[in-house]
Coordinates of C-alpha atoms in Angstrom, one line a residue:
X1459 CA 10.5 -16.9 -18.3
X1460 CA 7.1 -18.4 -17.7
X1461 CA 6.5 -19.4 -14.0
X1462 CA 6.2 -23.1 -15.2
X1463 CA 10.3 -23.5 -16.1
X1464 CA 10.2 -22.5 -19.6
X1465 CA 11.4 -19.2 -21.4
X1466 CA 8.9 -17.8 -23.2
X1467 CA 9.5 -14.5 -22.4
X1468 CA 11.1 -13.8 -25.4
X1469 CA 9.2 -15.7 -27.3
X1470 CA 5.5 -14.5 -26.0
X1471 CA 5.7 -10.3 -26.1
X1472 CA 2.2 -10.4 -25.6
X1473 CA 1.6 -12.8 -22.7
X1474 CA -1.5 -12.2 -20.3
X1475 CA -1.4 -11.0 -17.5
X1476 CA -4.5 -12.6 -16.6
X1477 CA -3.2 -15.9 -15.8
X1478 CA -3.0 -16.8 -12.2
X1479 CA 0.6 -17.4 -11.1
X1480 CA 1.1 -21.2 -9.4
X1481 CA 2.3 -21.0 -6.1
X1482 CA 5.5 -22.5 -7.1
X1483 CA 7.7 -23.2 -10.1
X1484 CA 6.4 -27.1 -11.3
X1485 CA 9.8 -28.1 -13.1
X1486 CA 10.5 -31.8 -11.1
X1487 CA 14.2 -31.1 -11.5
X1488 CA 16.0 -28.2 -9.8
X1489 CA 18.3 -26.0 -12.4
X1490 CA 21.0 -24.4 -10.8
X1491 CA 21.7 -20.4 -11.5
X1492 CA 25.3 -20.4 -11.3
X1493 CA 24.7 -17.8 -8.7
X1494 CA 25.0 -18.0 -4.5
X1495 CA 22.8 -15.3 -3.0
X1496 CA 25.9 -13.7 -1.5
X1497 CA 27.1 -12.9 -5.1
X1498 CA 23.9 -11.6 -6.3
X1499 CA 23.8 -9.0 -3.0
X1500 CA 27.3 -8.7 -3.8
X1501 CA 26.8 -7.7 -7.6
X1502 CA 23.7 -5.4 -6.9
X1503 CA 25.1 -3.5 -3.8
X1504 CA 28.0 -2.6 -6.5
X1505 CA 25.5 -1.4 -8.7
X1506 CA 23.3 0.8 -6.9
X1507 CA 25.5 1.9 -3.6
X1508 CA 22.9 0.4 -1.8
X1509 CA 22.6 -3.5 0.0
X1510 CA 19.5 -4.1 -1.6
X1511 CA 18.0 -6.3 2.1
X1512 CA 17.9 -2.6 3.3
X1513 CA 16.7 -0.9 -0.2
X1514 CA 13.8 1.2 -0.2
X1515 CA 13.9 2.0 -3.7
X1516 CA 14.2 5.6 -3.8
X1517 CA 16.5 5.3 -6.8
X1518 CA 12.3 5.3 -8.2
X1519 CA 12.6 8.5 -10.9
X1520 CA 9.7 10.5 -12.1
X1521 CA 11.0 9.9 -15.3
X1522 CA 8.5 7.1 -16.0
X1523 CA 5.4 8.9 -14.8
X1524 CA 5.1 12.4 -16.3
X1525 CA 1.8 13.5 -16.2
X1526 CA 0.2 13.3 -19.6
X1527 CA -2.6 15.7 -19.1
X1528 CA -6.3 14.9 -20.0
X1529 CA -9.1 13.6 -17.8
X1530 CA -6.5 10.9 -15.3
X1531 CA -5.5 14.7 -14.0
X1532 CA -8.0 14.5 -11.3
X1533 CA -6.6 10.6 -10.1
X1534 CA -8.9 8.9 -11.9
X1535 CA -7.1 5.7 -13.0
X1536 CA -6.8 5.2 -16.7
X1537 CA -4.0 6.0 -19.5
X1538 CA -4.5 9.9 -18.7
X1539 CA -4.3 9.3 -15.4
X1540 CA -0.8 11.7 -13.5
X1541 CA -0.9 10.6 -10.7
X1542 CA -0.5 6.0 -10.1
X1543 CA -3.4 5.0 -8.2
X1544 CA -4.0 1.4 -7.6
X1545 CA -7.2 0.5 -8.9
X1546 CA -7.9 -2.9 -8.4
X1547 CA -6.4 -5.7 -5.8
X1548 CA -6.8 -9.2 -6.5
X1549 CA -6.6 -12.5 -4.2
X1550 CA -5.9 -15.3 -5.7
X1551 CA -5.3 -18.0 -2.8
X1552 CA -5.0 -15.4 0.3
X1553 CA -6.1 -16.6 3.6
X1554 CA -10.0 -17.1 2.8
X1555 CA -10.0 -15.7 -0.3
X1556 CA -9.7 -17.5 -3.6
X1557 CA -10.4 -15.6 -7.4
X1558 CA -11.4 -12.4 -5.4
X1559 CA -10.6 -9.3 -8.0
X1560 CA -11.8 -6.3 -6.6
X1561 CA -11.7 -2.7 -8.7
X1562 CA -10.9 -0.1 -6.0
X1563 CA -12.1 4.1 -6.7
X1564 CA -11.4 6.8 -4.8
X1565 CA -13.1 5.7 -1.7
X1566 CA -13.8 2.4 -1.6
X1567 CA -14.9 0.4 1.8
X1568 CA -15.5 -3.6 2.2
X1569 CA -18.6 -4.0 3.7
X1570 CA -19.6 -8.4 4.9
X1571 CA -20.2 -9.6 7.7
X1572 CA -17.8 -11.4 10.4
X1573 CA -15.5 -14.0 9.1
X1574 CA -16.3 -12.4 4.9
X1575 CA -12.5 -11.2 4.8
X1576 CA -13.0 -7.3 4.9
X1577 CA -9.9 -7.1 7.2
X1578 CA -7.8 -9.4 5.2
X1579 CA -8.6 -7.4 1.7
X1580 CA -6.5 -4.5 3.3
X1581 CA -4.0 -6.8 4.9
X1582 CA -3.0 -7.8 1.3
X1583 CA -3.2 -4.3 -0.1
X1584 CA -0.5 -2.9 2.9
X1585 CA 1.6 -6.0 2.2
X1586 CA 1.9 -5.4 -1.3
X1587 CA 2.8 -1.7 -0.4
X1588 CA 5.4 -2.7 1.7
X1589 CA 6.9 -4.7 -0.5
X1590 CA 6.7 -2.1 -3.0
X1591 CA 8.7 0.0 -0.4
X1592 CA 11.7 -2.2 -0.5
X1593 CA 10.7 -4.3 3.1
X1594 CA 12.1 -7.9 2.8
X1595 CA 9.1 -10.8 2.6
X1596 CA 9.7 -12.1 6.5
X1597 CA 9.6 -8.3 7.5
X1598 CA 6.1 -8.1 5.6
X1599 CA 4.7 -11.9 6.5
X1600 CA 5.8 -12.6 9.8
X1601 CA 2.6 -15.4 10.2
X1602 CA 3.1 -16.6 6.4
X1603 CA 1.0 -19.6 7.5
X1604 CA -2.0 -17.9 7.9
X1605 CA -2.1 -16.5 4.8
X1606 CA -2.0 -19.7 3.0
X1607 CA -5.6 -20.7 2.0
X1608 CA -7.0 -23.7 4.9
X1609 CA -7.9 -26.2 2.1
X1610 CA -4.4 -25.5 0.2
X1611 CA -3.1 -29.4 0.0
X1612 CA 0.9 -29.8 -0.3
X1613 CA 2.7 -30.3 -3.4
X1614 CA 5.1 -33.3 -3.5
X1615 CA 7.7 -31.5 -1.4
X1616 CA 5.4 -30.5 1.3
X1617 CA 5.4 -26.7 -0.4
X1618 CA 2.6 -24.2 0.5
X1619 CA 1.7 -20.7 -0.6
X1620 CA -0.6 -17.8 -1.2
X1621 CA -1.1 -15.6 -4.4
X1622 CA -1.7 -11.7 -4.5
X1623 CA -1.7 -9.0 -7.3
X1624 CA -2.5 -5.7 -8.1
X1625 CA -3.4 -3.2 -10.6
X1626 CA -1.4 0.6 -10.7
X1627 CA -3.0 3.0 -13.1
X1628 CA -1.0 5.7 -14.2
X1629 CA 0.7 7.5 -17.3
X1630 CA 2.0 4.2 -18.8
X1631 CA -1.4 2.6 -18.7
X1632 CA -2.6 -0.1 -16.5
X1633 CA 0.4 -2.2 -14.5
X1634 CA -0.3 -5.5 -13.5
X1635 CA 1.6 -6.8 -10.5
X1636 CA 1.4 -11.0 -9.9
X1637 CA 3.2 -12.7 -7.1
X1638 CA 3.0 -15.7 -6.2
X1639 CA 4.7 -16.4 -2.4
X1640 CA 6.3 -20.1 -0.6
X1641 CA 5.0 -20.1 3.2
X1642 CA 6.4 -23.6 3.7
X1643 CA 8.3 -24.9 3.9
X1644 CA 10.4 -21.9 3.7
X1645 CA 8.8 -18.4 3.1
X1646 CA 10.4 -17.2 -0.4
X1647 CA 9.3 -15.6 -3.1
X1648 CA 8.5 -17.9 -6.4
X1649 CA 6.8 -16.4 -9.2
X1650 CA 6.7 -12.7 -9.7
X1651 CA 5.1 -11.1 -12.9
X1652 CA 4.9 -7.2 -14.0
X1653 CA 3.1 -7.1 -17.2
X1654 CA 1.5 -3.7 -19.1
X1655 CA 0.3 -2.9 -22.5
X1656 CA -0.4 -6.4 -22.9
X1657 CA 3.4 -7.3 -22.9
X1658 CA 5.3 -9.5 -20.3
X1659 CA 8.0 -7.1 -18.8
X1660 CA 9.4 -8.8 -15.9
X1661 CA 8.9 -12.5 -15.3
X1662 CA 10.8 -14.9 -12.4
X1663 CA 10.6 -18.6 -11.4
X1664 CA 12.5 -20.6 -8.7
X1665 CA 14.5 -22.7 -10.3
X1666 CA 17.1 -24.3 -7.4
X1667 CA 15.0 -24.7 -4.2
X1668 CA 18.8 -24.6 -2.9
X1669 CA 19.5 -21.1 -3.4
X1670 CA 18.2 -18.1 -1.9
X1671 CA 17.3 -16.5 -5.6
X1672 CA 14.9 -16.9 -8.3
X1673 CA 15.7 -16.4 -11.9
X1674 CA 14.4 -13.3 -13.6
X1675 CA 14.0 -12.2 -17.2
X1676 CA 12.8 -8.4 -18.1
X1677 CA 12.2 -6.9 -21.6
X1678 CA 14.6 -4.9 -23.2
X1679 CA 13.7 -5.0 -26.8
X1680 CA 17.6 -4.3 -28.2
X1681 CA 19.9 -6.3 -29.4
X1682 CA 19.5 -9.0 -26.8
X1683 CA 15.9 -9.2 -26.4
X1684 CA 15.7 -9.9 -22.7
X1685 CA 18.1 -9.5 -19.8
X1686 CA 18.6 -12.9 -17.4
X1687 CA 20.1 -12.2 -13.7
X1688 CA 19.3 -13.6 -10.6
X1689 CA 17.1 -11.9 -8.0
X1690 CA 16.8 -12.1 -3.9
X1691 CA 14.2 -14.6 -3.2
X1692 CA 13.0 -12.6 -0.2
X1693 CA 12.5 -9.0 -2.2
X1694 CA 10.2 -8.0 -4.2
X1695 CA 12.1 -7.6 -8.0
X1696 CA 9.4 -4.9 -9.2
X1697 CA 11.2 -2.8 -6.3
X1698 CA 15.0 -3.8 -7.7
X1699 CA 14.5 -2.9 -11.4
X1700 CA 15.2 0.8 -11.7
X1701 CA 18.4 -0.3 -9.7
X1702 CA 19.0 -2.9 -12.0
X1703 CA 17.8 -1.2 -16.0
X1704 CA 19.9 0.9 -17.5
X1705 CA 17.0 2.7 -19.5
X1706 CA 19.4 2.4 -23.2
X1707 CA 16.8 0.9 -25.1
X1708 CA 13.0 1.3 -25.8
X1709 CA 12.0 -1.6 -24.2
X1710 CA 14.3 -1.2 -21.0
X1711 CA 12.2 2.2 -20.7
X1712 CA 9.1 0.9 -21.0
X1713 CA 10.1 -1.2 -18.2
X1714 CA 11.4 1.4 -16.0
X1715 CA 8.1 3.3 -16.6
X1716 CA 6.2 0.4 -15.6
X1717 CA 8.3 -0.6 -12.4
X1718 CA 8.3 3.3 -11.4
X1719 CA 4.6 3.4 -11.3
X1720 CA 3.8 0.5 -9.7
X1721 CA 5.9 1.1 -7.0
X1722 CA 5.1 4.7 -6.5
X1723 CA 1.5 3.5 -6.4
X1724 CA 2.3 1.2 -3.8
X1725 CA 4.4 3.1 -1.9
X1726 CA 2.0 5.8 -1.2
X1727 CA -0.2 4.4 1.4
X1728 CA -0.8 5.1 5.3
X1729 CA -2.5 2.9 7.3
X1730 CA -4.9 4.8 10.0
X1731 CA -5.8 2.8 13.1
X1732 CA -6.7 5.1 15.8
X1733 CA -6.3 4.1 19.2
X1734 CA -8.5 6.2 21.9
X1735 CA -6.0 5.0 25.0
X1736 CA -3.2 6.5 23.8
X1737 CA -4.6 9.7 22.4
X1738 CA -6.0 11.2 26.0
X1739 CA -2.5 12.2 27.8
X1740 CA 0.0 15.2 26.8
X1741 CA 2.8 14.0 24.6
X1742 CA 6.3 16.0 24.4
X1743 CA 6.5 18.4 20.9
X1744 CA 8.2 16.7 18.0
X1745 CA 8.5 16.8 14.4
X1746 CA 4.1 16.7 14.6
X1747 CA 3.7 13.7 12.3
X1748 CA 1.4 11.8 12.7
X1749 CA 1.6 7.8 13.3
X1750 CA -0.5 4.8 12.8
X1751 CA -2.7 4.8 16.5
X1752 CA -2.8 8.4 16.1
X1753 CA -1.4 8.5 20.1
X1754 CA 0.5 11.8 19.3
X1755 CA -2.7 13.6 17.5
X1756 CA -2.0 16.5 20.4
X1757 CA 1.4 16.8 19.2
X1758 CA 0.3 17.4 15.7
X1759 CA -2.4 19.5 16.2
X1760 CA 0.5 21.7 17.9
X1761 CA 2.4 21.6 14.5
X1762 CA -0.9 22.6 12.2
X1763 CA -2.1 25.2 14.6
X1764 CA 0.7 27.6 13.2
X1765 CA 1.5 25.6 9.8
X1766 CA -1.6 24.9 8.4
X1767 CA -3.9 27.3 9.5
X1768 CA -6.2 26.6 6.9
X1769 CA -6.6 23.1 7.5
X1770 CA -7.0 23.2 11.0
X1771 CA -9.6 25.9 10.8
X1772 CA -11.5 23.0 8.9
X1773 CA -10.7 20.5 11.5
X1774 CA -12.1 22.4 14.1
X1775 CA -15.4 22.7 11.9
X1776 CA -15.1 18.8 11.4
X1777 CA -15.0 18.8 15.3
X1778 CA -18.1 20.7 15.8
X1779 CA -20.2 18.8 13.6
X1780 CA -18.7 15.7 15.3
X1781 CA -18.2 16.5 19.1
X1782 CA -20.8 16.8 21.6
X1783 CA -21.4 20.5 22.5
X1784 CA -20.6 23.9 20.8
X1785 CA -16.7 24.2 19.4
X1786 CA -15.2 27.1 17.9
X1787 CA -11.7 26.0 17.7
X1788 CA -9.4 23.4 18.2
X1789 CA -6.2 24.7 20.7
X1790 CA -2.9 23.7 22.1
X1791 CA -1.4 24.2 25.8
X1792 CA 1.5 24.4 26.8
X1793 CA 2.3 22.5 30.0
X1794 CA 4.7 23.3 33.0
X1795 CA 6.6 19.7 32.5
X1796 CA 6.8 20.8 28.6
X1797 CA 4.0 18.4 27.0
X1798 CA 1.4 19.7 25.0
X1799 CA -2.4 19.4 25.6
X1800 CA -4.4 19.3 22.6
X1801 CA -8.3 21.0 23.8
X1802 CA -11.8 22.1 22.6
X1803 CA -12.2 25.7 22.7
X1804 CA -15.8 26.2 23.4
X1805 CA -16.1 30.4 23.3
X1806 CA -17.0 31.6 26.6
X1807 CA -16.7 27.9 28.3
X1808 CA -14.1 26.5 29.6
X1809 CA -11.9 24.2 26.8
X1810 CA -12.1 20.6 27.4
X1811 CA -9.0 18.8 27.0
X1812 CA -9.4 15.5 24.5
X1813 CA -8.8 13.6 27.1
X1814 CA -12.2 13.8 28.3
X1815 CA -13.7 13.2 24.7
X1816 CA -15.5 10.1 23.9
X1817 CA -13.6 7.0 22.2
X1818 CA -15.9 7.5 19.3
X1819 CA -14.8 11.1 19.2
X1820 CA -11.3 10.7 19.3
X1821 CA -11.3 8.3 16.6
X1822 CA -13.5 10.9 14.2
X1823 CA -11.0 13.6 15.0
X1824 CA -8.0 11.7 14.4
X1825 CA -9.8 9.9 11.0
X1826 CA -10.6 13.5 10.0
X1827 CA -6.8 15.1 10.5
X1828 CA -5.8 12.1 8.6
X1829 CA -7.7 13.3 5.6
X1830 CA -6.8 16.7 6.0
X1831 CA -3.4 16.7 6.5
X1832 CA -0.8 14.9 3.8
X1833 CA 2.1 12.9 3.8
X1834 CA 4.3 15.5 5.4
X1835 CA 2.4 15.1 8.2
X1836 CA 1.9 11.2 8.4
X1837 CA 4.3 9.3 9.6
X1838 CA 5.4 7.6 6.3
X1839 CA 7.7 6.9 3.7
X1840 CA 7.1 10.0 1.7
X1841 CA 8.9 9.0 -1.8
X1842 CA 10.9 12.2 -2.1
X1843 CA 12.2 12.1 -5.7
X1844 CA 8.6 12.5 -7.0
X1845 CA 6.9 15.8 -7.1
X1846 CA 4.1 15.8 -4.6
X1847 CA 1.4 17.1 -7.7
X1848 CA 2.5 13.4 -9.0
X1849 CA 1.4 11.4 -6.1
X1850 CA -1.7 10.3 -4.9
X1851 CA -2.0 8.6 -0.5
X1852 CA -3.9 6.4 0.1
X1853 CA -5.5 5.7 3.4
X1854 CA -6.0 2.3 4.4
X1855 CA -9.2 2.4 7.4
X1856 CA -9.7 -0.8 9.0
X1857 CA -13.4 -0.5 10.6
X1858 CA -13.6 3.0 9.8
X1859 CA -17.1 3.1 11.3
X1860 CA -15.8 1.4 14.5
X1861 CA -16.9 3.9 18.1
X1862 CA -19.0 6.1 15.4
X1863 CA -22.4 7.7 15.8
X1864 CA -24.4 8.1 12.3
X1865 CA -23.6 11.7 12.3
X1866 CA -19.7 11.4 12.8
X1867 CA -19.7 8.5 10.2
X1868 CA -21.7 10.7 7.7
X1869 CA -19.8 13.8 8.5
X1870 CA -16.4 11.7 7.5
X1871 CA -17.7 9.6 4.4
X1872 CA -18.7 13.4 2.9
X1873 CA -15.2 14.5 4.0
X1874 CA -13.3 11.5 2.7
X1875 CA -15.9 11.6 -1.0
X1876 CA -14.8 15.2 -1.4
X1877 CA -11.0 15.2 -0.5
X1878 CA -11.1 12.4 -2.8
X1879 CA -12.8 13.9 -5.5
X1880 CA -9.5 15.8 -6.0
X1881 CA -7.1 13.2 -6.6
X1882 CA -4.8 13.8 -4.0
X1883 CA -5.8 11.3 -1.2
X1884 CA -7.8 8.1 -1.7
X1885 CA -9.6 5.9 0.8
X1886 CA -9.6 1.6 1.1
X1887 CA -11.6 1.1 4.4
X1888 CA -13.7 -1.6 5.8
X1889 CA -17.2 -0.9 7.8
X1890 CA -19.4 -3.0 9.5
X1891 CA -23.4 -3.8 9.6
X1892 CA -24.2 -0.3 11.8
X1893 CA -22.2 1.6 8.8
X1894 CA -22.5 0.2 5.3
X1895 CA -26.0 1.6 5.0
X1896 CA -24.4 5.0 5.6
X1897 CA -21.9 4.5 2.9
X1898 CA -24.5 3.2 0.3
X1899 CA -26.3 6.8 0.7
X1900 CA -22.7 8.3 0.4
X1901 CA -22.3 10.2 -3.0
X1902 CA -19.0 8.8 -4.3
X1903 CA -18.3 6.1 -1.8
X1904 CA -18.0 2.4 -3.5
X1905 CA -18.9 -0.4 -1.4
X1906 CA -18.1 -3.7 -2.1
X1907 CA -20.0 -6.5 -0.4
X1908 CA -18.2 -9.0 0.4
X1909 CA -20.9 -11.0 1.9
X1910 CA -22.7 -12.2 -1.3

């Protein structure tokens, strides 16, 4: 089903995926599905176990994304690739961004200056991975407004909307994800597309403004030759489909495979925003991982002191390249009250506690663990029915460069170029004037200007 209110799914196997998706289904006259939303909840939380408002879809199988060996074993993005990487984010109508198609590598940073939309580049990329993660649209777009594009004019029923998409290489080729999205007058999902290999595999379109679905069609390639069922208009379908395919046919695995990659691309990102006021106190011991501002970096460091050595032995080299003064190790103390202060150990001098470090040093030490460390250690969604050697986190860094000195900014762009070189942890960062021309002399850093 096309997003203009015919079916041509069927008819089309080949449909690009290069059209842009309108921001709303154009048929003049409603068609209704047949369907209230309560049944298709109903029918779907009968299928999977699972009420699919409060799926994350960890029903996601590594079925679809075997590694296929060759070059793509390193992350690079491409048909050989084992690991599904996003590799390239596009903006439609976002905010102030219209046409913008941006290929993203290992570390890639958006580099403009005020007002050029670095900041709203990543805000798309962690919507769409939250989305990928099962969260509903009003969870993801609580100021939907803002995201529509100033100059967007109203349709005939005062409807208004933004359009997103992204690209997930991986071991069934390159998987394009479209989406159109409804900020008025009701936030809803409208148009959704999932196409690879060149064929159309999942397609909806609202078709009864009424109703709280949208109408969805997805290749199967049997004896039917695609499958019609309603979908929530507030989740993102790409997320419902390996709840929803039975995997019988050829084409319903080629589906599966394309869903399962997308979404496990998606899924595996961390944003990092580090925030110096909460990191100088003790914190109480806990599971050590780490979250968003980075506030409970002492009680981490308390966790890979004793369970990975290794990497915090290079953390506290990362700390004396970056820190003020000599370091020869990064420490943990044990309070009276039971907190745990996270220190400097400078040899023969006393250890300074973080507390007393410099904003601008907090933020490179808490940058730096990021990149060290993995997903056991961030506080995220790890997608636990995937083999670990099959996944590839992201970081998302907005103003990466922001409190750093040249040194600590050079020191973390070699860090983040040669973690990335291995496949296992990516980097989509903004920096500002003070930092890009850092980034440019970076070895296997990509900036993207979005200034000119």
């Amino acid at each position: 089903m096309d997003l203009t209110g015919g079916s041509t799914l069927a008819r089309t196997p080949h449909a690009s995926p290069s059209d842009a998706i309108p921001t709303q289904d154009r048929s003049s006259e409603p068609r209704p599905s047949g369907v209230h939303p309560s049944e298709v909840r109903t029918s779907e939380a009968r299928t999977s176990g699972v009420h699919p408002s409060g799926v994350h879809p960890s029903g996601v199988r590594p079925s679809g994304v075997r590694p296929s060996g060759g070059r793509g074993g390193r992350g690079e993005g491409g048909p050989g690739c084992a690991r599904p990487v996003v590799t390239e984010l596009r903006l439609s109508a976002f905010a102030g961004h219209r046409g913008a198609v941006h290929a993203l590598g290992p570390v890639t940073l958006f580099a403009g200056p005020s007002g050029s939309g670095k900041s709203t580049m990543l805000r798309a990329y962690e919507a769409l991975a939250r989305l990928g993660a099962g969260d509903s649209l009003d969870e993801v777009f609580p100021d939907a407004a803002d995201c529509v594009p100033e100059r967007a004019r109203p349709d005939a029923q005062g409807r208004r909307g933004f359009r997103i998409g992204c690209t997930v290489d991986g071991p069934a080729g390159p998987v394009h994800l479209d989406l159109a999205v409804q900020a008025e007058p009701r936030l809803r999902i409208v148009g959704e597309r999932l196409t690879g290999r060149g064929r159309t595999l999942l397609a909806t379109a609202l078709r009864d403004p009424s109703r709280s679905t949208v109408q969805a069609e997805w290749h199967t390639a049997g004896a039917t030759p695609v499958t019609r069922a309603p979908l929530p208009d507030d989740l993102l379908g790409t997320a419902l489909l390996p709840l929803r395919v039975a995997g019988k046919t050829p084409g319903q695995l080629e589906v599966l495979a394309a869903a399962e990659q997308l979404v496990i691309g998606l899924r595996s990102v961390f944003p990092c925003d580090p925030r110096p006021s909460g990191m100088r106190g003790p914190v109480l011991p806990g599971e050590g991982r780490l979250r968003r501002d980075c506030a409970n970096l002492a009680e981490v460091l308390h966790r890979t002191h004793t369970d990975c050595p290794r990497r915090h032995h290079r953390l506290a080299a990362m700390a004396g390249a970056g820190c003020v003064g000599p370091v020869t190790g990064l420490g943990v103390r044990d309070l009276p009250d039971g907190t745990v202060r996270a220190v400097l150990e400078r040899g023969g001098r006393s250890a300074t506690p973080l507390g007393r470090l410099a904003d601008g040093e907090l933020r490179y030490l808490a940058l730096a663990l990021t990149l060290l460390t993995g997903p056991g250690v961030l506080a995220m969604d790890r997608i636990a029915e995937v083999p670990d050697a099959m996944q590839s986190l992201t970081l998302l860094a907005d103003g990466l460069d922001r409190g750093l000195d040249g040194r600590q900014l050079r020191e973390l762009l070699r860090l983040a170029a040669s973690i990335a070189a291995d496949g296992h942890i990516r980097v989509a960062g903004t920096v500002g004037e003070r930092g890009v021309g850092e980034a440019r002399r970076t070895s296997g850093v990509t900036v993207v200007d979005l200034g000119v």
